[in-house]
CSV table of C-alpha atoms and ligand atoms in Angstrom, one decimal:
chain,number,residue,atom,x,y,z
A,1,MET,CA,0.0,0.0,0.0
A,2,MET,CA,1.4,3.4,-0.9
A,3,ASN,CA,2.2,5.8,1.9
A,4,LYS,CA,2.6,9.5,1.3
A,5,LYS,CA,4.5,11.6,3.9
A,6,THR,CA,3.9,15.3,4.3
A,7,ASP,CA,4.3,17.9,7.1
A,8,VAL,CA,0.8,19.2,7.0
A,9,LEU,CA,-2.1,17.2,5.6
A,10,ILE,CA,-5.3,19.1,5.0
A,11,ILE,CA,-8.3,16.9,4.4
A,12,GLY,CA,-10.9,19.0,2.5
A,13,ALA,CA,-10.7,21.5,-0.3
A,14,GLY,CA,-13.4,23.9,0.7
A,15,LEU,CA,-12.7,27.5,1.7
A,16,SER,CA,-11.3,26.6,5.1
A,17,GLY,CA,-9.0,23.9,3.8
A,18,LEU,CA,-7.6,26.0,0.9
A,19,LEU,CA,-7.0,29.0,3.2
A,20,ALA,CA,-5.3,26.7,5.8
A,21,ALA,CA,-3.0,25.4,3.0
A,22,ALA,CA,-2.2,29.0,1.8
A,23,LYS,CA,-1.1,30.0,5.3
A,24,ALA,CA,0.7,26.8,6.3
A,25,VAL,CA,2.9,26.7,3.2
A,26,GLU,CA,4.3,30.1,4.1
A,27,SER,CA,6.2,28.4,6.9
A,28,GLY,CA,8.3,26.4,4.4
A,29,LYS,CA,6.7,23.1,5.4
A,30,GLY,CA,5.5,20.5,2.9
A,31,VAL,CA,1.7,20.9,2.6
A,32,THR,CA,-0.8,18.6,0.9
A,33,VAL,CA,-4.5,19.2,0.4
A,34,ALA,CA,-6.5,16.0,-0.3
A,35,ALA,CA,-10.2,15.8,-0.7
A,36,LYS,CA,-13.0,13.7,-2.3
A,37,GLY,CA,-14.5,16.8,-4.0
A,38,MET,CA,-14.3,20.6,-4.2
A,39,GLY,CA,-16.5,21.8,-1.3
A,40,SER,CA,-19.3,24.3,-1.1
A,41,LEU,CA,-17.4,27.3,-2.3
A,42,SER,CA,-18.5,26.8,-5.8
A,43,LEU,CA,-22.1,26.7,-4.6
A,44,SER,CA,-21.9,29.8,-2.4
A,45,SER,CA,-22.4,33.4,-3.5
A,46,GLY,CA,-18.6,34.0,-3.4
A,47,CYS,CA,-19.1,36.6,-0.7
A,48,ILE,CA,-17.6,36.3,2.8
A,49,ASP,CA,-20.4,36.6,5.3
A,50,LEU,CA,-19.1,37.5,8.7
A,51,TRP,CA,-22.2,38.3,10.8
A,52,GLY,CA,-25.5,39.3,9.3
A,53,TYR,CA,-28.0,40.3,11.9
A,54,ASP,CA,-28.1,42.1,15.2
A,55,ILE,CA,-27.7,39.8,18.3
A,56,ASP,CA,-30.4,41.6,20.2
A,57,ASP,CA,-32.7,42.1,17.3
A,58,PRO,CA,-32.3,39.4,14.6
A,59,GLN,CA,-34.7,41.2,12.3
A,60,ARG,CA,-32.2,44.1,12.0
A,61,VAL,CA,-29.1,44.0,9.8
A,62,CYS,CA,-26.0,44.2,11.8
A,63,GLN,CA,-24.0,47.4,11.1
A,64,ASN,CA,-20.7,46.5,12.8
A,65,PRO,CA,-20.1,42.7,12.5
A,66,LEU,CA,-16.7,42.8,14.3
A,67,ALA,CA,-18.3,44.5,17.4
A,68,GLN,CA,-21.1,41.9,17.4
A,69,ILE,CA,-18.7,39.1,17.2
A,70,ALA,CA,-16.7,40.5,20.1
A,71,ARG,CA,-19.9,40.1,22.2
A,72,LEU,CA,-20.1,36.4,21.6
A,73,ASN,CA,-17.6,35.7,24.4
A,74,GLU,CA,-20.3,36.9,26.8
A,75,VAL,CA,-23.5,35.8,25.0
A,76,ASN,CA,-22.4,32.5,23.3
A,77,PRO,CA,-19.0,31.4,24.5
A,78,GLU,CA,-19.1,28.1,22.6
A,79,HIS,CA,-19.4,29.9,19.3
A,80,PRO,CA,-16.5,29.1,16.9
A,81,TYR,CA,-15.7,32.8,16.6
A,82,THR,CA,-14.6,32.8,20.2
A,83,LYS,CA,-11.9,30.3,19.3
A,84,VAL,CA,-10.5,32.4,16.5
A,85,ALA,CA,-11.1,35.9,17.9
A,86,ASP,CA,-7.3,36.5,18.2
A,87,VAL,CA,-6.8,36.2,14.4
A,88,LEU,CA,-10.1,37.2,13.0
A,89,GLU,CA,-9.2,40.7,11.6
A,90,GLU,CA,-5.7,39.4,10.6
A,91,SER,CA,-7.3,36.6,8.7
A,92,LEU,CA,-9.6,38.9,6.8
A,93,ARG,CA,-6.7,41.2,5.8
A,94,TYR,CA,-4.8,38.2,4.7
A,95,PHE,CA,-7.7,37.0,2.6
A,96,GLN,CA,-8.1,40.4,1.0
A,97,GLY,CA,-4.4,40.6,0.3
A,98,LEU,CA,-4.4,37.2,-1.4
A,99,THR,CA,-7.4,38.1,-3.6
A,100,GLU,CA,-5.8,41.5,-4.5
A,101,ARG,CA,-2.6,39.7,-5.6
A,102,TYR,CA,-4.6,37.7,-8.2
A,103,GLY,CA,-6.6,40.7,-9.6
A,104,CYS,CA,-9.9,40.1,-7.8
A,105,PRO,CA,-9.5,42.4,-4.7
A,106,TYR,CA,-12.3,41.6,-2.2
A,107,ARG,CA,-13.8,44.8,-0.9
A,108,ASP,CA,-15.0,45.7,2.6
A,109,ASN,CA,-17.5,48.4,3.3
A,110,GLY,CA,-15.4,50.3,5.9
A,111,GLY,CA,-16.2,47.9,8.7
A,112,ALA,CA,-20.0,47.8,8.0
A,113,ASN,CA,-21.9,45.0,6.1
A,114,TRP,CA,-22.5,45.5,2.5
A,115,LEU,CA,-26.2,45.3,1.6
A,116,LEU,CA,-26.0,43.4,-1.7
A,117,PRO,CA,-29.1,43.0,-4.0
A,118,THR,CA,-30.2,39.5,-4.7
A,119,ALA,CA,-31.9,37.9,-7.6
A,120,LEU,CA,-35.1,38.0,-5.5
A,121,GLY,CA,-35.0,41.7,-5.1
A,122,THR,CA,-34.0,41.6,-1.4
A,123,PHE,CA,-30.8,42.8,0.1
A,124,ARG,CA,-28.3,40.4,1.8
A,125,PRO,CA,-25.7,41.5,4.4
A,126,SER,CA,-22.2,40.4,3.7
A,127,PHE,CA,-18.8,41.6,4.9
A,128,LEU,CA,-16.4,41.1,1.9
A,129,ALA,CA,-17.5,41.0,-1.7
A,130,PRO,CA,-15.7,40.5,-5.0
A,131,PRO,CA,-15.4,43.7,-7.1
A,132,SER,CA,-18.1,42.5,-9.5
A,133,MET,CA,-20.6,42.4,-6.6
A,134,ALA,CA,-19.5,45.2,-4.2
A,135,LEU,CA,-22.3,47.6,-5.1
A,136,ARG,CA,-22.6,50.7,-2.9
A,137,ASP,CA,-25.4,53.3,-2.9
A,138,LEU,CA,-27.9,51.6,-5.3
A,139,ASP,CA,-30.5,54.0,-4.0
A,140,LYS,CA,-28.5,56.9,-5.5
A,141,ALA,CA,-28.9,55.5,-9.0
A,142,LYS,CA,-31.3,57.3,-11.4
A,143,ARG,CA,-32.0,54.1,-13.3
A,144,ILE,CA,-31.4,50.5,-12.6
A,145,VAL,CA,-31.3,48.2,-15.6
A,146,ILE,CA,-31.9,44.5,-14.7
A,147,VAL,CA,-30.6,42.3,-17.4
A,148,GLY,CA,-32.1,38.8,-17.9
A,149,TYR,CA,-32.1,36.3,-20.7
A,150,GLU,CA,-35.3,34.7,-22.1
A,151,GLU,CA,-33.7,31.3,-22.1
A,152,LEU,CA,-32.1,31.4,-18.7
A,153,LYS,CA,-34.2,29.5,-16.2
A,154,ASP,CA,-32.4,30.5,-13.0
A,155,PHE,CA,-33.1,34.2,-13.0
A,156,TYR,CA,-36.3,36.1,-13.4
A,157,PRO,CA,-35.6,39.8,-13.7
A,158,GLU,CA,-39.3,40.8,-13.5
A,159,VAL,CA,-39.5,39.2,-10.0
A,160,MET,CA,-36.3,41.0,-8.9
A,161,ALA,CA,-37.6,44.3,-10.2
A,162,SER,CA,-41.1,44.0,-8.6
A,163,ASN,CA,-39.6,43.0,-5.2
A,164,LEU,CA,-37.0,45.8,-5.4
A,165,ALA,CA,-39.8,48.3,-6.1
A,166,ARG,CA,-42.0,46.9,-3.3
A,167,ASN,CA,-39.5,46.5,-0.4
A,168,GLY,CA,-39.1,50.2,0.2
A,169,ASN,CA,-35.3,50.3,0.1
A,170,LEU,CA,-35.2,52.5,-3.0
A,171,PRO,CA,-36.6,56.0,-3.5
A,172,GLU,CA,-39.5,56.2,-5.9
A,173,SER,CA,-37.5,58.4,-8.2
A,174,VAL,CA,-35.3,55.4,-9.2
A,175,LYS,CA,-36.5,54.0,-12.5
A,176,LEU,CA,-36.4,50.2,-12.8
A,177,THR,CA,-36.0,48.8,-16.3
A,178,VAL,CA,-36.0,45.1,-17.2
A,179,VAL,CA,-34.2,44.1,-20.3
A,180,LYS,CA,-34.5,40.5,-21.5
A,181,LEU,CA,-31.9,39.5,-23.9
A,182,ARG,CA,-32.2,36.9,-26.6
A,183,SER,CA,-29.6,34.2,-27.2
A,184,ALA,CA,-29.2,31.5,-29.8
A,185,TRP,CA,-29.9,28.7,-27.3
A,186,LYS,CA,-33.3,27.1,-26.5
A,187,LYS,CA,-32.2,26.6,-22.9
A,188,LEU,CA,-29.4,28.5,-21.3
A,189,TYR,CA,-27.4,27.6,-18.2
A,190,ALA,CA,-25.3,30.0,-16.1
A,191,THR,CA,-22.1,28.3,-17.2
A,192,THR,CA,-22.9,28.4,-20.9
A,193,LEU,CA,-23.7,32.1,-20.7
A,194,ALA,CA,-20.5,32.8,-18.7
A,195,HIS,CA,-18.5,31.2,-21.5
A,196,ARG,CA,-20.3,33.2,-24.2
A,197,LEU,CA,-19.7,36.4,-22.3
A,198,GLU,CA,-16.0,35.6,-22.2
A,199,GLN,CA,-15.9,36.1,-25.9
A,200,ALA,CA,-16.0,39.4,-27.8
A,201,GLU,CA,-19.1,38.3,-29.6
A,202,GLY,CA,-21.0,37.6,-26.4
A,203,ILE,CA,-20.2,41.0,-25.1
A,204,ARG,CA,-21.2,42.6,-28.4
A,205,GLU,CA,-24.6,40.8,-28.5
A,206,ALA,CA,-25.3,41.9,-24.9
A,207,VAL,CA,-24.2,45.5,-25.4
A,208,GLU,CA,-26.2,45.9,-28.6
A,209,GLN,CA,-29.4,45.0,-26.8
A,210,ILE,CA,-28.8,47.0,-23.5
A,211,LYS,CA,-27.2,50.2,-24.9
A,212,ALA,CA,-30.5,51.9,-25.7
A,213,HIS,CA,-31.6,51.7,-22.0
A,214,ILE,CA,-28.6,53.5,-20.6
A,215,VAL,CA,-29.0,57.1,-19.4
A,216,ASP,CA,-26.8,59.2,-17.2
A,217,GLY,CA,-26.8,57.7,-13.7
A,218,THR,CA,-27.7,54.1,-14.7
A,219,VAL,CA,-26.5,51.0,-12.8
A,220,VAL,CA,-26.7,47.7,-14.7
A,221,LEU,CA,-27.4,44.5,-12.8
A,222,PHE,CA,-26.7,41.0,-14.2
A,223,PRO,CA,-27.2,37.6,-12.7
A,224,PRO,CA,-23.9,36.1,-11.5
A,225,VAL,CA,-22.8,34.9,-15.0
A,226,LEU,CA,-20.1,37.4,-15.9
A,227,GLY,CA,-17.4,34.9,-16.8
A,228,GLU,CA,-16.2,31.7,-15.4
A,229,ARG,CA,-12.5,32.5,-15.7
A,230,LEU,CA,-10.6,34.6,-13.3
A,231,ASP,CA,-8.3,36.1,-15.9
A,232,ILE,CA,-11.1,37.6,-18.1
A,233,ASP,CA,-12.8,40.7,-16.7
A,234,VAL,CA,-16.2,40.4,-18.3
A,235,THR,CA,-17.7,42.9,-15.8
A,236,GLY,CA,-15.1,45.6,-16.7
A,237,GLN,CA,-15.5,45.0,-20.4
A,238,LEU,CA,-19.3,45.3,-20.2
A,239,ALA,CA,-19.1,48.5,-18.1
A,240,LYS,CA,-16.6,50.1,-20.6
A,241,ALA,CA,-18.7,49.2,-23.6
A,242,LEU,CA,-22.0,50.4,-21.9
A,243,GLY,CA,-20.5,53.5,-20.3
A,244,ALA,CA,-22.2,52.5,-17.0
A,245,PRO,CA,-21.3,50.6,-13.9
A,246,VAL,CA,-22.1,46.9,-14.1
A,247,TYR,CA,-22.6,44.4,-11.2
A,248,GLU,CA,-23.6,40.8,-10.5
A,249,VAL,CA,-26.3,40.1,-8.0
A,250,ALA,CA,-26.3,37.0,-5.7
A,251,ASN,CA,-28.4,34.1,-7.0
A,252,ILE,CA,-29.0,30.4,-6.4
A,253,PRO,CA,-26.1,27.9,-7.2
A,254,PRO,CA,-24.2,27.4,-9.3
A,255,ALA,CA,-22.6,30.8,-8.5
A,256,LEU,CA,-19.8,31.8,-10.7
A,257,PRO,CA,-18.3,34.3,-8.3
A,258,GLY,CA,-17.8,31.4,-5.8
A,259,GLN,CA,-16.2,29.3,-8.6
A,260,ARG,CA,-13.8,32.2,-9.5
A,261,LEU,CA,-12.7,32.5,-5.8
A,262,GLN,CA,-12.0,28.7,-5.8
A,263,GLN,CA,-9.9,29.1,-9.0
A,264,LEU,CA,-8.0,31.9,-7.4
A,265,LEU,CA,-7.1,30.0,-4.3
A,266,LEU,CA,-6.2,26.9,-6.3
A,267,LYS,CA,-4.0,28.9,-8.5
A,268,HIS,CA,-2.2,30.4,-5.5
A,269,LEU,CA,-1.7,27.0,-4.0
A,270,ARG,CA,-0.2,25.7,-7.2
A,271,ASN,CA,2.2,28.7,-7.4
A,272,ALA,CA,3.1,28.2,-3.7
A,273,GLY,CA,4.0,24.5,-4.2
A,274,VAL,CA,1.1,22.9,-2.4
A,275,ASP,CA,0.2,19.4,-3.6
A,276,VAL,CA,-3.6,19.3,-4.2
A,277,ILE,CA,-5.2,15.9,-4.8
A,278,ILE,CA,-8.9,15.7,-5.6
A,279,GLY,CA,-10.8,12.4,-5.7
A,280,CYS,CA,-9.6,10.6,-2.6
A,281,THR,CA,-12.0,9.8,0.2
A,282,PHE,CA,-10.6,9.4,3.7
A,283,THR,CA,-12.1,6.6,5.7
A,284,GLY,CA,-10.1,6.1,8.9
A,285,ALA,CA,-7.1,6.9,11.0
A,286,LYS,CA,-4.4,5.1,13.0
A,287,VAL,CA,-4.1,6.7,16.5
A,288,GLU,CA,-1.7,6.1,19.3
A,289,GLY,CA,-2.4,7.8,22.6
A,290,ASN,CA,-3.6,11.2,21.7
A,291,ARG,CA,-1.7,11.5,18.4
A,292,CYS,CA,-2.8,10.6,14.9
A,293,LEU,CA,-0.1,8.6,13.1
A,294,GLN,CA,-1.7,8.0,9.8
A,295,VAL,CA,-4.9,8.3,7.8
A,296,THR,CA,-6.3,6.0,5.2
A,297,ALA,CA,-7.9,7.1,1.9
A,298,GLU,CA,-9.4,5.5,-1.1
A,299,GLY,CA,-9.3,6.8,-4.7
A,300,ALA,CA,-8.9,5.6,-8.3
A,301,GLY,CA,-9.6,2.0,-7.1
A,302,LYS,CA,-6.7,2.0,-4.6
A,303,THR,CA,-6.2,2.3,-0.9
A,304,PHE,CA,-3.4,4.4,0.4
A,305,THR,CA,-2.2,6.1,3.5
A,306,PHE,CA,-0.9,9.6,4.5
A,307,SER,CA,1.4,10.4,7.5
A,308,ALA,CA,1.8,14.0,8.6
A,309,LYS,CA,2.9,16.0,11.6
A,310,THR,CA,-0.3,18.0,11.6
A,311,TYR,CA,-3.7,17.0,10.2
A,312,ILE,CA,-6.3,19.7,9.5
A,313,LEU,CA,-9.8,18.4,9.3
A,314,ALA,CA,-11.6,20.7,6.9
A,315,THR,CA,-14.3,18.3,5.8
A,316,GLY,CA,-17.3,20.6,6.0
A,317,ALA,CA,-19.7,18.9,8.5
A,318,PHE,CA,-22.9,17.4,7.0
A,319,VAL,CA,-22.9,19.3,3.7
A,320,GLY,CA,-19.2,18.6,3.0
A,321,GLY,CA,-19.4,15.0,4.1
A,322,GLY,CA,-17.2,15.2,7.2
A,323,LEU,CA,-20.1,14.4,9.5
A,324,ASP,CA,-22.7,11.7,9.0
A,325,SER,CA,-25.9,10.8,10.9
A,326,ARG,CA,-28.4,8.1,11.7
A,327,ILE,CA,-31.5,8.7,13.6
A,328,GLY,CA,-30.5,10.1,17.0
A,329,GLU,CA,-26.7,9.8,16.3
A,330,ALA,CA,-24.1,12.0,14.5
A,331,ARG,CA,-20.6,10.9,13.8
A,332,GLU,CA,-17.3,12.3,12.5
A,333,VAL,CA,-16.3,9.9,9.7
A,334,ILE,CA,-12.5,9.8,9.7
A,335,PHE,CA,-11.3,10.0,13.3
A,336,ASN,CA,-14.5,9.1,15.0
A,337,LEU,CA,-14.3,12.3,17.0
A,338,PRO,CA,-17.2,13.1,19.4
A,339,VAL,CA,-19.8,15.3,17.8
A,340,ARG,CA,-21.6,17.9,19.9
A,341,THR,CA,-25.3,17.6,19.2
A,342,ALA,CA,-28.5,18.9,20.9
A,343,GLU,CA,-31.7,17.2,22.0
A,344,LYS,CA,-33.7,18.9,19.3
A,345,TRP,CA,-32.3,18.2,15.9
A,346,ALA,CA,-34.8,20.1,13.8
A,347,SER,CA,-37.4,22.8,14.2
A,348,GLY,CA,-41.0,21.9,13.2
A,349,GLU,CA,-40.8,24.6,10.6
A,350,PHE,CA,-38.6,24.0,7.6
A,351,LEU,CA,-37.8,27.7,7.1
A,352,SER,CA,-37.7,28.5,10.8
A,353,MET,CA,-36.2,32.0,11.6
A,354,ASN,CA,-34.1,30.3,14.3
A,355,GLY,CA,-32.7,27.6,12.0
A,356,HIS,CA,-32.4,24.0,13.0
A,357,GLY,CA,-30.5,22.3,15.9
A,358,PHE,CA,-28.3,20.4,13.5
A,359,ASN,CA,-26.9,23.6,12.1
A,360,ARG,CA,-25.0,23.9,15.3
A,361,PHE,CA,-23.7,20.3,15.5
A,362,GLY,CA,-20.0,19.8,15.1
A,363,ILE,CA,-16.8,19.2,16.9
A,364,ALA,CA,-16.0,21.1,20.1
A,365,VAL,CA,-12.5,22.5,20.1
A,366,ASN,CA,-10.1,24.5,22.4
A,367,ASP,CA,-8.6,27.8,21.2
A,368,ARG,CA,-5.9,26.0,19.4
A,369,LEU,CA,-8.6,24.3,17.3
A,370,GLN,CA,-7.8,20.9,18.8
A,371,PRO,CA,-10.7,18.5,19.1
A,372,LEU,CA,-12.1,17.9,22.6
A,373,ASP,CA,-13.8,14.9,24.1
A,374,ARG,CA,-17.0,15.1,26.2
A,375,GLU,CA,-15.0,15.9,29.3
A,376,GLY,CA,-13.3,18.8,27.6
A,377,ARG,CA,-9.9,17.1,27.2
A,378,VAL,CA,-7.9,17.3,23.9
A,379,CYS,CA,-8.4,13.9,22.1
A,380,LEU,CA,-6.0,14.4,19.3
A,381,GLU,CA,-3.3,16.9,19.8
A,382,ASN,CA,-1.9,17.0,16.3
A,383,VAL,CA,-5.3,17.4,14.6
A,384,ARG,CA,-7.0,20.8,14.1
A,385,ILE,CA,-10.6,21.4,13.1
A,386,THR,CA,-11.8,24.1,10.8
A,387,GLY,CA,-14.8,25.6,9.0
A,388,ALA,CA,-18.3,24.1,9.1
A,389,ASN,CA,-17.0,21.2,11.2
A,390,LEU,CA,-16.7,23.5,14.3
A,391,ALA,CA,-19.6,23.1,16.7
A,392,GLY,CA,-21.8,26.0,17.8
A,393,ALA,CA,-22.5,28.2,14.8
A,394,ASN,CA,-25.8,28.6,13.1
A,395,GLY,CA,-24.4,29.5,9.7
A,396,PRO,CA,-27.6,30.0,7.6
A,397,ILE,CA,-29.2,32.2,10.2
A,398,GLU,CA,-26.2,34.1,11.6
A,399,LYS,CA,-24.7,34.5,8.1
A,400,CYS,CA,-21.2,33.5,9.2
A,401,GLY,CA,-20.3,30.4,7.2
A,402,ASN,CA,-17.4,31.8,5.0
A,403,GLY,CA,-16.3,34.1,7.8
A,404,ILE,CA,-15.7,31.2,10.1
A,405,ALA,CA,-14.0,29.2,7.2
A,406,VAL,CA,-11.6,32.1,6.6
A,407,ALA,CA,-10.6,32.7,10.2
A,408,SER,CA,-10.4,29.1,11.3
A,409,GLY,CA,-8.5,28.0,8.1
A,410,TYR,CA,-6.1,30.8,8.6
A,411,LYS,CA,-5.5,30.0,12.2
A,412,ALA,CA,-5.1,26.2,11.7
A,413,GLY,CA,-2.6,26.9,8.9
A,414,LYS,CA,-0.7,29.3,11.1
A,415,LEU,CA,-0.5,26.9,14.0
A,416,ALA,CA,0.5,24.0,11.7
A,417,GLY,CA,3.3,26.3,10.4
A,418,GLU,CA,4.6,26.8,14.0
A,419,VAL,CA,5.0,23.0,14.7
A,420,ALA,CA,8.7,22.1,15.1
A,421,GLN,CA,10.2,20.3,12.1
B,501,FAD,C1,-25.4,26.2,-1.2
B,501,FAD,C2,-24.6,26.9,-0.2
B,501,FAD,C3,-24.4,28.3,-0.3
B,501,FAD,C4,-23.7,29.0,0.7
B,501,FAD,N1,-23.6,30.4,0.5
B,501,FAD,C5,-22.8,31.1,1.4
B,501,FAD,C6,-22.6,32.5,1.2
B,501,FAD,O1,-23.1,33.1,0.3
B,501,FAD,N2,-21.8,33.1,2.1
B,501,FAD,C7,-21.2,32.5,3.2
B,501,FAD,O2,-20.5,33.1,4.0
B,501,FAD,N3,-21.4,31.1,3.3
B,501,FAD,C8,-22.1,30.4,2.5
B,501,FAD,N4,-22.3,29.1,2.6
B,501,FAD,C9,-21.7,28.4,3.8
B,501,FAD,C10,-20.2,28.2,3.4
B,501,FAD,O3,-20.0,27.8,2.1
B,501,FAD,C11,-19.6,27.2,4.3
B,501,FAD,O4,-19.9,27.4,5.7
B,501,FAD,C12,-18.1,27.1,4.2
B,501,FAD,O5,-17.6,27.4,2.9
B,501,FAD,C13,-17.6,25.8,4.7
B,501,FAD,O6,-16.3,25.6,4.2
B,501,FAD,P1,-15.5,24.3,4.7
B,501,FAD,O7,-14.1,24.4,4.2
B,501,FAD,O8,-15.7,24.1,6.2
B,501,FAD,O9,-16.2,23.0,4.0
B,501,FAD,P2,-16.7,22.6,2.6
B,501,FAD,O10,-16.6,23.8,1.6
B,501,FAD,O11,-18.0,21.9,2.7
B,501,FAD,O12,-15.5,21.6,2.1
B,501,FAD,C14,-15.5,20.3,2.6
B,501,FAD,C15,-14.4,19.6,1.9
B,501,FAD,O13,-14.1,18.3,2.5
B,501,FAD,C16,-14.1,17.3,1.6
B,501,FAD,N5,-14.5,16.0,2.3
B,501,FAD,C17,-15.5,15.8,3.1
B,501,FAD,N6,-15.4,14.5,3.6
B,501,FAD,C18,-14.3,14.0,3.1
B,501,FAD,C19,-13.6,12.7,3.3
B,501,FAD,N7,-14.1,11.7,4.0
B,501,FAD,N8,-12.5,12.5,2.6
B,501,FAD,C20,-12.0,13.5,1.8
B,501,FAD,N9,-12.5,14.7,1.6
B,501,FAD,C21,-13.7,14.9,2.3
B,501,FAD,C22,-15.1,17.7,0.6
B,501,FAD,O14,-15.0,17.0,-0.6
B,501,FAD,C23,-14.7,19.2,0.4
B,501,FAD,O15,-13.6,19.3,-0.4
B,501,FAD,C24,-23.1,28.3,1.7
B,501,FAD,C25,-23.2,26.9,1.8
B,501,FAD,C26,-23.9,26.2,0.9
B,501,FAD,C27,-24.0,24.7,1.0
């Protein structure tokens, strides 16, 4: 059986795993990322949500996410942010620096949340947004042109326009115009359209049909389809040709901005010399005392093992596949770590405003991100836990999924880099 040795093994290629790798490799150590698939980044909006709503009034958008997170020590000390508070701001700056280096500088809104328009005509709070989405002052526009495609089934510009007009966030003087473009396809998918728009012809077709609707003070909103590739600036090309600012709005998966961020991080890891292996599923671990010696994986019809000094478990809880469940029981699939659960798994209402109990399930850790047993003792001292695997967050409700992934990935990578050779 083949055994691969590395200093730091990161299991999982979602946002937390990729960021852990980026940080760990700076220490000069050998770093390997191995995963069965690519994680939820390519499904997410591509924005980094940090903290969406006010702790005291969950109906109100939170104005200062960092100040709210600082309060978690007192109101929810088991929340993952309390374990990464020491690096939170540092990790966000690091992430912004990395994205800037690859020509896609994620923008903050001066410490406040952005309020980004969505395909449903609502506004979603987010802390960092790619340049194609970081839209400020929509209410100051004179005209908003919402562009859709007849054949695109994932985006209904009329619905967006009518909800924007109804929800009271825009002054009545703002004129909303829906422009439905025609394409040569019977049925259009976001990725097909993104390819088309990466070509001069695709831009020309779109500009020809939109141009007549542009007046002074127009903002043009597209679904998130403005190119698949990181190195082609479709948004910039459209804005230049139309003579008006162009933005993408958040929509249902697949979300091209998330895929572009994934490409950016993978490109960086390749440049930095990280070994990335996709297509291997980890199934078990060899443990002695409270150290992991080896993990076992299967891929391409073979079984192989990996040995490392530090293992970073970035397997994404239930969605990513790192946690599994049967009725009344949840388990971590590789190390068999204890999973912190709650008596009530689910709310009676599917779209409950409080979310579901299982959102908070995960692995309890100390402030070095080492997993803890039910008595609060470290169970594996050379394993660190990141991202959605961490117990205690209610990601969909608190709007904090990618924020926790960035901070915990960064911290785990940093700690792994400090381990003696
Ligand atoms: C549809 C969707 C939309 C979202 N939108 C947003 C958003 O707009 N903003 C936001 O902030 N957050 C969003 N989130 C939440 C956010 O994406 C996650 O909280 C965060 O990215 C989790 O990252 P992760 O690295 O912990 O895990 P994941 O991204 O889930 O990655 C897990 C990785 O582990 C691998 N893996 C799992 N088990 C094994 C195994 N046994 N062996 C090998 N590999 C394994 C997987 O293949 C994958 O590579 C969204 C989530 C989803 C599902």
